[in-house]
Every structure is written in C-alpha cells, then in structure tokens.
Short mmCIF file of C-alpha atoms and ligand atoms in Angstrom, two decimals:
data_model
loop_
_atom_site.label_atom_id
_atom_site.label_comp_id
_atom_site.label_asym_id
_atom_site.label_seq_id
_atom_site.Cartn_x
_atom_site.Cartn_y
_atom_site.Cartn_z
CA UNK D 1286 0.00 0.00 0.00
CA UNK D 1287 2.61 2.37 0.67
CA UNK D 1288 4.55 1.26 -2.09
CA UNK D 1289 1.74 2.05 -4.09
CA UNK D 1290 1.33 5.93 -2.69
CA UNK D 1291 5.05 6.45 -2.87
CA UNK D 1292 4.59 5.72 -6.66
CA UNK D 1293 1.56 7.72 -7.56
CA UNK D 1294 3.81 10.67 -5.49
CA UNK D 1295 6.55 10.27 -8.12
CA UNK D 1296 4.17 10.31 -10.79
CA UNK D 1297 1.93 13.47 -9.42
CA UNK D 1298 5.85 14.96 -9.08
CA UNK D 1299 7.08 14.38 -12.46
CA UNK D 1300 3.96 15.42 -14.17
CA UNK D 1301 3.74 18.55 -12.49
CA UNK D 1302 7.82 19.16 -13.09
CA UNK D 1303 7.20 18.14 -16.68
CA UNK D 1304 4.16 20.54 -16.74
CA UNK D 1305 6.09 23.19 -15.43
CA UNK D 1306 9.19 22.91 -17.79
CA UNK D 1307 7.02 23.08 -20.89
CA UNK D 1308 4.77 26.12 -19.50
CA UNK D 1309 8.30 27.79 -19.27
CA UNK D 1310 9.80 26.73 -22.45
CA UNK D 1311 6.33 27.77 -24.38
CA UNK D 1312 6.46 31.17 -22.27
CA UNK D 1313 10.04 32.08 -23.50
CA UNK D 1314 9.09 30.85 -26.93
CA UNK D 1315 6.03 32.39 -27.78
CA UNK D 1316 5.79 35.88 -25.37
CA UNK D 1317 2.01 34.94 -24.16
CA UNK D 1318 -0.04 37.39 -24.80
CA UNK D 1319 -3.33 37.38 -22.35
CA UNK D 1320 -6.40 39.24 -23.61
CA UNK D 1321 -9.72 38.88 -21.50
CA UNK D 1322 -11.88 37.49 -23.67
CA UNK D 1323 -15.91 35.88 -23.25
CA UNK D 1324 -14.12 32.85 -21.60
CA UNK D 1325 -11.76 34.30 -19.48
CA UNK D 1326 -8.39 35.11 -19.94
CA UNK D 1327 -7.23 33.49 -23.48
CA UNK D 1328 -3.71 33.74 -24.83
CA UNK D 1329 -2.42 34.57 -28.27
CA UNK D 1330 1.19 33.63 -29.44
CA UNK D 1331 3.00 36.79 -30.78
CA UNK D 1332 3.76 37.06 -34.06
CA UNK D 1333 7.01 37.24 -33.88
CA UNK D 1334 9.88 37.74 -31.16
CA UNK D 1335 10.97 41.35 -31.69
CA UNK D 1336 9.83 43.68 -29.21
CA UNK D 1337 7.21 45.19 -32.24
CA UNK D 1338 6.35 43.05 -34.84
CA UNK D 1339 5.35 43.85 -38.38
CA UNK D 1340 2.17 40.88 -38.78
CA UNK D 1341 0.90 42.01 -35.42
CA UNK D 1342 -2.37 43.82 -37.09
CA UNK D 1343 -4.11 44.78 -33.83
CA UNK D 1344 -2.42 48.21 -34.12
CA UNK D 1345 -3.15 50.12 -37.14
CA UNK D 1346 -6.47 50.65 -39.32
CA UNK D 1347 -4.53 52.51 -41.75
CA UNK D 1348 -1.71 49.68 -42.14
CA UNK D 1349 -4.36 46.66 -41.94
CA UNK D 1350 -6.15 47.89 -45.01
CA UNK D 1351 -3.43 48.13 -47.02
CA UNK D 1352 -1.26 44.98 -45.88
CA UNK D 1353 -2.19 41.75 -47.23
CA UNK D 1354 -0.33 38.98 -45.15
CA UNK D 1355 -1.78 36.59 -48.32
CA UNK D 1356 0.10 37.87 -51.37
CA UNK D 1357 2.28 35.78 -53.12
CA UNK D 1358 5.88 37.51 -52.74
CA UNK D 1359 8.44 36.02 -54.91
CA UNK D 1360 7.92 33.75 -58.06
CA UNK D 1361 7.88 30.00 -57.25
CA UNK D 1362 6.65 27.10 -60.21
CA UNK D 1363 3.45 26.40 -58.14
CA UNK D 1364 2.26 29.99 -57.50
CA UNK D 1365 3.60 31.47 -61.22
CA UNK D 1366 0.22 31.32 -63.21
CA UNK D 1367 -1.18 34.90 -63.21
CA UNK D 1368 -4.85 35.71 -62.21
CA UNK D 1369 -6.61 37.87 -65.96
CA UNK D 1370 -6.26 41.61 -63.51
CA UNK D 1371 -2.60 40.68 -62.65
CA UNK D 1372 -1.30 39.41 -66.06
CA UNK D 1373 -3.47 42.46 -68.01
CA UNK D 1374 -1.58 45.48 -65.58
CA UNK D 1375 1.75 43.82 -65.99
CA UNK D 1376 1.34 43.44 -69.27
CA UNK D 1377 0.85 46.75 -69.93
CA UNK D 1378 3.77 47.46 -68.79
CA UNK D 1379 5.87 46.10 -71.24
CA UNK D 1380 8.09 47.81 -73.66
CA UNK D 1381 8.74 45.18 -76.06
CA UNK D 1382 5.44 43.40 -77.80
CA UNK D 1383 7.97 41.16 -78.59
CA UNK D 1384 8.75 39.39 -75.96
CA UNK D 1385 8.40 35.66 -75.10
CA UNK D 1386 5.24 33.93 -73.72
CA UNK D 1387 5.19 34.11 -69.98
CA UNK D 1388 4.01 30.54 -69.10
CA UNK D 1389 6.74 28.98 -71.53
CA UNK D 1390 9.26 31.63 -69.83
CA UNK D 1391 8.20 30.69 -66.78
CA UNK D 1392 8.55 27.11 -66.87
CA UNK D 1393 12.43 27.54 -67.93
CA UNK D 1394 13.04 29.78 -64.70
CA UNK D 1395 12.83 27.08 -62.10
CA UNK D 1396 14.98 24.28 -64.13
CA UNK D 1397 17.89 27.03 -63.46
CA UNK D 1398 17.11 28.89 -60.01
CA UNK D 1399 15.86 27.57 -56.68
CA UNK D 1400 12.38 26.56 -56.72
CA UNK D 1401 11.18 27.41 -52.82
CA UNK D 1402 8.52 28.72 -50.77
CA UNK D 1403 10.37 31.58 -49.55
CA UNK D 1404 10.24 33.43 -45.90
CA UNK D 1405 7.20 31.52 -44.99
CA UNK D 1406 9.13 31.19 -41.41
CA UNK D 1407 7.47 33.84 -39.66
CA UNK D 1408 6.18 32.66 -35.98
CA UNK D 1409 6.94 33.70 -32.54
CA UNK D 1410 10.22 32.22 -32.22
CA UNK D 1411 11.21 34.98 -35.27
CA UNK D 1412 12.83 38.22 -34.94
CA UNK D 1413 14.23 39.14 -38.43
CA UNK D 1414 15.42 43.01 -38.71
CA UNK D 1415 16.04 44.40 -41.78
CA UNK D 1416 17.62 47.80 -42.91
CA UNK D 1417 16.45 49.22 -46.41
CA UNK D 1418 18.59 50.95 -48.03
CA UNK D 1419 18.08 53.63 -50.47
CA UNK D 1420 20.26 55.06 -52.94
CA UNK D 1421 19.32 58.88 -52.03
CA UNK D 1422 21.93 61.25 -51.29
CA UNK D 1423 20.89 61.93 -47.78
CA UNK D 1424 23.33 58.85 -47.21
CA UNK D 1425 26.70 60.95 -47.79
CA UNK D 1426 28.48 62.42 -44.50
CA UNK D 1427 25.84 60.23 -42.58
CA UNK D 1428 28.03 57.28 -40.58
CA UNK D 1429 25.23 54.86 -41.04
CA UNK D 1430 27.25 52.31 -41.77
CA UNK D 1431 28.40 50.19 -38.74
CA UNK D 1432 24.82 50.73 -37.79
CA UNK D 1433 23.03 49.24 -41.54
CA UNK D 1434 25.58 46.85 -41.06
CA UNK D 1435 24.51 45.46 -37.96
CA UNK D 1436 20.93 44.16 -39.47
CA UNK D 1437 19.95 40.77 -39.74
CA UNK D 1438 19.17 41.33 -43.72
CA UNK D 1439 20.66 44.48 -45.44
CA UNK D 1440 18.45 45.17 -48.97
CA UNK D 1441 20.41 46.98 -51.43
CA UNK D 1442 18.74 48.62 -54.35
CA UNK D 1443 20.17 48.27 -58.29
CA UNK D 1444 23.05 49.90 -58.17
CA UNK D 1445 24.27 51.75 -55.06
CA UNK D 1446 27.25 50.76 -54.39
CA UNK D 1447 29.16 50.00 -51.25
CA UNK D 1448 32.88 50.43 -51.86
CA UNK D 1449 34.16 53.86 -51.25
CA UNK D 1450 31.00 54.63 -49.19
CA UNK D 1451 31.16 52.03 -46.05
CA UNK D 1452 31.16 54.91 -43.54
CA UNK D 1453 28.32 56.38 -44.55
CA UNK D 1454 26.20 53.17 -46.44
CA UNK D 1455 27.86 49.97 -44.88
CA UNK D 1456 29.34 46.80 -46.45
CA UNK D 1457 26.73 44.31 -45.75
CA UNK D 1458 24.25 43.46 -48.52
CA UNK D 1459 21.62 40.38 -47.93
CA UNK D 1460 19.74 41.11 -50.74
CA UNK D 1461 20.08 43.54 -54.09
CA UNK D 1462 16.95 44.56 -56.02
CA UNK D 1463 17.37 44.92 -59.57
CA UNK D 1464 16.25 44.86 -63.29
CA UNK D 1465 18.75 43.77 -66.33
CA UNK D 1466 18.89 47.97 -66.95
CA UNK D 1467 20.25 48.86 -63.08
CA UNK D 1468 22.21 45.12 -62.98
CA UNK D 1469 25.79 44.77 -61.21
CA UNK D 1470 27.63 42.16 -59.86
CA UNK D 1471 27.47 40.81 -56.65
CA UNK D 1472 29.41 38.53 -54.33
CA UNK D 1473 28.61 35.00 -53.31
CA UNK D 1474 26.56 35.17 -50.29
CA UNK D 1475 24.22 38.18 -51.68
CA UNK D 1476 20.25 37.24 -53.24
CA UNK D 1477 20.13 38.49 -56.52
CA UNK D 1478 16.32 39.48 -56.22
CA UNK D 1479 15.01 40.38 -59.54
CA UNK D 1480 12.01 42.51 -60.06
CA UNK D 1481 10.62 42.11 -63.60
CA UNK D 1482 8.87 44.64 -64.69
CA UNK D 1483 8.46 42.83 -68.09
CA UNK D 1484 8.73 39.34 -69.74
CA UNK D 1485 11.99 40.30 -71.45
CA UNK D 1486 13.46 41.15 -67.62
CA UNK D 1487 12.77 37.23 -66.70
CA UNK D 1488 14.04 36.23 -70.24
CA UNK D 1489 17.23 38.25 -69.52
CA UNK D 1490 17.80 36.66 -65.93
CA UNK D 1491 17.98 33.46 -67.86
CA UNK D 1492 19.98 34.04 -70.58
CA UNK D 1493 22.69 36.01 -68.42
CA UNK D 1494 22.81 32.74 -66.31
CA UNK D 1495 23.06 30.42 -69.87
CA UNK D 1496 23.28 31.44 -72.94
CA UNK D 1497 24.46 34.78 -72.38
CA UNK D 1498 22.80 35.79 -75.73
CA UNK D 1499 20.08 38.89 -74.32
CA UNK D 1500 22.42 41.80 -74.52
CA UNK D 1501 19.74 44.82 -75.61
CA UNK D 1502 15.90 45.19 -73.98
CA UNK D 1503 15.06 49.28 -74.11
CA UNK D 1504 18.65 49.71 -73.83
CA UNK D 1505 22.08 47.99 -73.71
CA UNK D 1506 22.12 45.50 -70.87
CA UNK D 1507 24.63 43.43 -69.46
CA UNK D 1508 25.30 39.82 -71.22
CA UNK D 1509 26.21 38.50 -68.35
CA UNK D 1510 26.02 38.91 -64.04
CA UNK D 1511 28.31 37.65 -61.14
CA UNK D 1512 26.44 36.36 -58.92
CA UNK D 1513 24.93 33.18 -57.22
CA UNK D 1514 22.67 31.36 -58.89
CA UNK D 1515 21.51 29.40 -56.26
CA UNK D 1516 20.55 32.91 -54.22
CA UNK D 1517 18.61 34.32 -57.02
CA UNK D 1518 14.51 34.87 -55.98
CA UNK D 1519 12.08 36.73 -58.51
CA UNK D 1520 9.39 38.90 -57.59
CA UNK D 1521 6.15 38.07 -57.99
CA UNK D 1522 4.02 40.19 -60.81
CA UNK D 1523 1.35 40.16 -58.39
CA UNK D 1524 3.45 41.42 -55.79
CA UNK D 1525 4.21 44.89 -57.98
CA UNK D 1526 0.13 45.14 -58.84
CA UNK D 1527 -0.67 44.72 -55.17
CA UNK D 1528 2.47 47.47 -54.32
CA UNK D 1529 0.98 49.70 -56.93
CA UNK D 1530 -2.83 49.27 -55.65
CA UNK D 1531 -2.69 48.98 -52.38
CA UNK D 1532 0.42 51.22 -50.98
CA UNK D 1533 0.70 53.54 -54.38
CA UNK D 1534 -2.55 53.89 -54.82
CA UNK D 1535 -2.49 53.86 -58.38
CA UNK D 1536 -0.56 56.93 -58.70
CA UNK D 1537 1.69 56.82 -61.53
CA UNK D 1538 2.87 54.41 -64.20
CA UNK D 1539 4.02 51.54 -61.25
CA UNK D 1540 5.85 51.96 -58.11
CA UNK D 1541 9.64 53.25 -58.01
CA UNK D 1542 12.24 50.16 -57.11
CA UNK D 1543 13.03 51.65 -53.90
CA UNK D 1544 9.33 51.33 -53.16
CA UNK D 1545 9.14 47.83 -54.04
CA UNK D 1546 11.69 46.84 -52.27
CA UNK D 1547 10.67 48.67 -48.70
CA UNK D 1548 7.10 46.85 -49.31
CA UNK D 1549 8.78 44.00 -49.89
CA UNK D 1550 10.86 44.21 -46.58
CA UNK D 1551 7.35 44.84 -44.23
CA UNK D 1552 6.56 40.76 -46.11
CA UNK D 1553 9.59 39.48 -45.42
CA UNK D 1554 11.26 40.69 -41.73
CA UNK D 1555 9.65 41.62 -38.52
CA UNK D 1556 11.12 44.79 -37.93
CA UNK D 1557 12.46 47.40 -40.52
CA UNK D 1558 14.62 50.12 -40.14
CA UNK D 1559 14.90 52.63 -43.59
CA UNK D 1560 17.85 54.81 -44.50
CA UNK D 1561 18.82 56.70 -47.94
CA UNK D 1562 15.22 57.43 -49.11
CA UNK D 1563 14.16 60.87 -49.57
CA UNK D 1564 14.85 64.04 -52.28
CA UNK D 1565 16.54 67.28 -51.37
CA UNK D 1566 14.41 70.09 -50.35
CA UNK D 1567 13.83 71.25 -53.38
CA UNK D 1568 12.74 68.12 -54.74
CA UNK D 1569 15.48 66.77 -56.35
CA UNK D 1570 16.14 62.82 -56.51
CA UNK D 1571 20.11 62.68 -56.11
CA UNK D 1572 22.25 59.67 -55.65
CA UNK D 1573 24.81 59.01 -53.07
CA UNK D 1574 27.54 57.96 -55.49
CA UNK D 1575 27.31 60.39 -58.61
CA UNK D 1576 26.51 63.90 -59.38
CA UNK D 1577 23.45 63.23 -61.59
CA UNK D 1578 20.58 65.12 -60.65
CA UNK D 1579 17.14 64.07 -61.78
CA UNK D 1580 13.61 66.16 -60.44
CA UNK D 1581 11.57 64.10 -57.87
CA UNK D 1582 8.33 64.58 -59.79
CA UNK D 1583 9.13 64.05 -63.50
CA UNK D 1584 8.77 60.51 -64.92
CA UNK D 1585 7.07 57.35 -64.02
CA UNK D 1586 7.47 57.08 -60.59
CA UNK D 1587 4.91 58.52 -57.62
CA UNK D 1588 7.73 60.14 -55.68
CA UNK D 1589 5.87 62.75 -53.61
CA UNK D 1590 2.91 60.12 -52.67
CA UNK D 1591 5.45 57.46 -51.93
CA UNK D 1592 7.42 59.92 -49.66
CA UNK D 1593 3.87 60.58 -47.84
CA UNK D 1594 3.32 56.80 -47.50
CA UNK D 1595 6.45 56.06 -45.93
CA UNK D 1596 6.09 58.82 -43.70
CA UNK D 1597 2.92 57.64 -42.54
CA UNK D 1598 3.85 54.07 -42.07
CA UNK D 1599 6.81 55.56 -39.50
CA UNK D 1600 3.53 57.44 -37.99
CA UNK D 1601 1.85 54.23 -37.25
CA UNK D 1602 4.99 52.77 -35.80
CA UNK D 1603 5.51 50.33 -38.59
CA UNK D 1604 9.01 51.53 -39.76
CA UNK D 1605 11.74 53.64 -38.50
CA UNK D 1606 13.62 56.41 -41.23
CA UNK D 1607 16.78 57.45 -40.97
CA UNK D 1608 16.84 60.45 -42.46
CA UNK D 1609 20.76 61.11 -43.05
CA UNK D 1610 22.45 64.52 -43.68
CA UNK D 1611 20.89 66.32 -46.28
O1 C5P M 2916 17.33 55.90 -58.19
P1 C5P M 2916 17.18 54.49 -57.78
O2 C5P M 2916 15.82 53.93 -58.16
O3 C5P M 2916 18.29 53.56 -58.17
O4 C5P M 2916 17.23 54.53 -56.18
C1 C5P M 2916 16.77 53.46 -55.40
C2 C5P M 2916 15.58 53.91 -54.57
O5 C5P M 2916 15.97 54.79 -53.52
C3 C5P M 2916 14.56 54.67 -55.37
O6 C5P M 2916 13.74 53.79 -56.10
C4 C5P M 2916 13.84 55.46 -54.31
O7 C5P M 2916 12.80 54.72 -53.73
C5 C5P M 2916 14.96 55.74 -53.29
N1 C5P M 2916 15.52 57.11 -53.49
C6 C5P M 2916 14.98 58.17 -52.78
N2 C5P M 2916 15.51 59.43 -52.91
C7 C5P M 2916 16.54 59.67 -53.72
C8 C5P M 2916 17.09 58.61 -54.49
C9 C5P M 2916 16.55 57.33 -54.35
O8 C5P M 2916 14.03 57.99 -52.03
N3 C5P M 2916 17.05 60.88 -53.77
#
C-alpha cells in the first residue's frame, strides 16, 4: 500500500515538473499574450519575437487595409500562373510586344534557379530586422554604416554601391533589387532578387545565367552577371500590382524600385529600419555615389505620394527612417 502511494507521489511529481518545464519553455518561446476574452483570460502567441512586430495587425487601421499577409511575394513554379487583372496590368507594362510567352518563360526559370517557398518562417520564435537601403543622397556624411551593417538582412537597391562609401552606407548586402537595366555584380553570399517589370526582364535573368545571348531590352544590358545562382529569388508580378494598388494607390505608371523593395521588406522581416530614401528640399532625386541630378516629380514614378506613405507608415509605428544629412 505504501509502495503504491510512494509511486503515484513520483508520478503526481514528475507530471507537475514536466508541466512546469514546458509552460516555461512555451512562455520564452512564444511571449504569451493574455487578452480577456468571453471565456476568461485566453492567450495569443506573438507574431514574432521582436519587441514590435510587423504581422501584429491589432495596431493600425490605416496599415491593416493596405497589408495583405496573403500575397504571393516572390515567383515559385506552383504559385507562377497569373490571375486575368494581374497578367493584363503587368502586361501593360511592357516595352517590347515582342517578348516571349510568360508561361513557356516561366517554366524555364525554375529548371535554373531555386524553386522554394520563400520566408514563410514567420512565428513567434522569429525576430528578423532588416535595414532598407536607399540610394538617395541623404546617405553621404551620414556614418550609417556600422549601424546598416549590424541588421539581420541588409536590402540593397540596383546599383548603389558600397565600396568607397562604407562609412556612410555599410558593407553588408543580404539582398540587391534589380532589373537587367540597373544590374551589377554581386558577391557570393548576396540574393540576386530580380524585379521584372516585363517578360523580357525574366528572359534576360535566364539568358545572363546560360546562354548569355540577351544583350539589348530598351537599352544595352549586361550579357552577363556575377552572382549566385543558387541565391537568385524573382518577384512576384502580383506582388508589384498589389504594391501599386494597395500602398501607391495607383498613382503613376508603377511603383519606383526603392518602393518595391521597402514593401517587400514589411513581407519578409519583422522589424524594418529605412535609410537613404528621400529628395533634397527642393525636390530633387540625387544619388549618393554620382553627381546626376534628376527632379523628384518628373517621370514614371509617384515620388511625392510614396514619400507621404512612408512617412505615414513611421507614424503608425511600422518603420523607422533614418533620415541622413541632407
Ligand atoms: O534611383 P534608384 O531607383 O536607383 O534609387 C533606389 C531607390 O531609392 C529609389 O527607387 C527610391 O525609392 C529611393 N531614393 C529616394 N531618394 C533619392 C534617391 C533614391 O528615395 N534621392
């Protein structure tokens, strides 16, 4: 008999150690949430394990109806096939009537380049920060670059460069955003992330990684790019319409790159931190690394309501901006 109560002791002793361990582990994992809900108090695993994290939604009307969680980010051979309002904008888009059949294209890409579900790792045990970085030349005298450097992912954008500029811009680059017409090398570990903004752009990817025969699209582009082929990721087409409709709001002929690519960064990391985005004060769009000056307003992209957008998202505490020298 006492045998028998000394055992059921052990037992009520490990379960409730057991118990206790995993109510620990789960608390340092997931940062518990408790809300008081119809039932009492319920709990609700973060999103993610930054202090502030990008998916949590329960913050911001203005960011909720614009951020869709849902869209397919980057081009992968079971998400590819374009729905009629996607393939009709993109289309439109193109420069060259000429260009190749997209599903035929398509089906090419992913005997050459990884074929993955990308990022779908967010969760509460997550805390990806990412810097964004710009090409404007707010950058220059700004000794940003230990602290861009210090991010989880850096995002580079076509083809601000690095070398000669580490004070100010850093030497880290994750990822580089870019068409065949703003292409330049890049070093083993970095994701060549292309965003086509036409057929002849995904044609091009594939050609500089084989045949090496695409040398002209609008204008002269490279034959050829360094870079890994196993890190290259495509956009997704639907990714740009959704960009352009939901955070442009239309304005414009389609988003600017830099644009793209901070969108991109709120799908893809929990926290983001922006630097080298913004015109001079008398609206001029200059780059870091050369003297070419270009107004904000002329051309295709939405500058001024981009500029507003971004502002607002650091108003509803979904981004930070550095906002350099200039
Ligand atoms: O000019 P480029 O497109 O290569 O620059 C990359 C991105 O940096 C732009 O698409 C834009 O979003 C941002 N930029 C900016 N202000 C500048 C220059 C660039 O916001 N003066």
């Amino acid at each position: 008999m006492l045998a028998l109560r000394l055992k059921s002791h052990h037992y009520m002793t490990a379960l409730l150690s057991s118990t206790t361990i995993l109510l620990i582990l789960y608390l340092q994992n997931s940062l518990l949430v408790f809300t008081y809900g119809s039932y009492g108090f319920v709990s609700e695993r973060s999103p993610c394990a930054c202090s502030a994290c990008m998916a949590d939604r329960g913050k911001s009307n203005w960011f909720n109806e614009r951020y869709n969680p849902n869209v397919p980010i980057l081009l992968n051979s079971t998400n590819s096939v374009l729905n009629a309002n996607v393939s009709s904008w993109w289309e439109e888009l193109q420069y060259s009537p000429t260009a190749g059949n997209y599903t035929r294209v398509v089906d090419q890409l992913f005997h050459l380049f990884p074929d993955k579900e990308h990022y779908s790792d967010a969760g509460p045990d997550r805390c990806r920060i990412c810097a964004v970085v710009g090409n404007s030349g707010n950058l220059l005298g700004s000794r940003y670059g230990p602290l861009i450097d210090h991010h989880d992912f850096v995002l580079r954008i076509n083809k601000g460069p690095t070398e000669g500029y580490e004070k100010d811009v850093g030497s880290k680059t994750t990822h580089r955003i870019m068409y065949p017409e703003s292409a330049v090398d890049l070093d083993n570990s970095t994701h060549l992330v292309l965003l086509p903004f036409k057929i002849l752009d995904i044609q091009w990817l594939i050609s500089a990684f084989s045949t090496k025969n695409i040398t002209q699209t609008y204008m002269e582009v490279p034959s050829t790019i360094k870079a890994n082929k196993d890190k290259v990721m495509i956009v997704h087409p639907e990714f740009s319409k959704y960009v352009y409709d939901n955070w442009a709001e239309g304005h414009a002929r389609y988003p600017s790159t830099g644009f793209l690519t901070l969108i991109f960064a709120l799908h893809i990391c929990d926290e983001v931190n922006v630097f080298g985005f913004g015109a001079t004060s008398d609206g001029i769009w200059h780059h870091y690394f050369e003297k070419t000056l270009t107004s904000y307003e002329i051309g295709i992209h939405g500058g001024k309501f981009e500029n507003e957008t971004i502002n607002q998202l650091q108003q509803e505490n979904k981004i930070l901006i550095h906002r350099g020298w200039a």
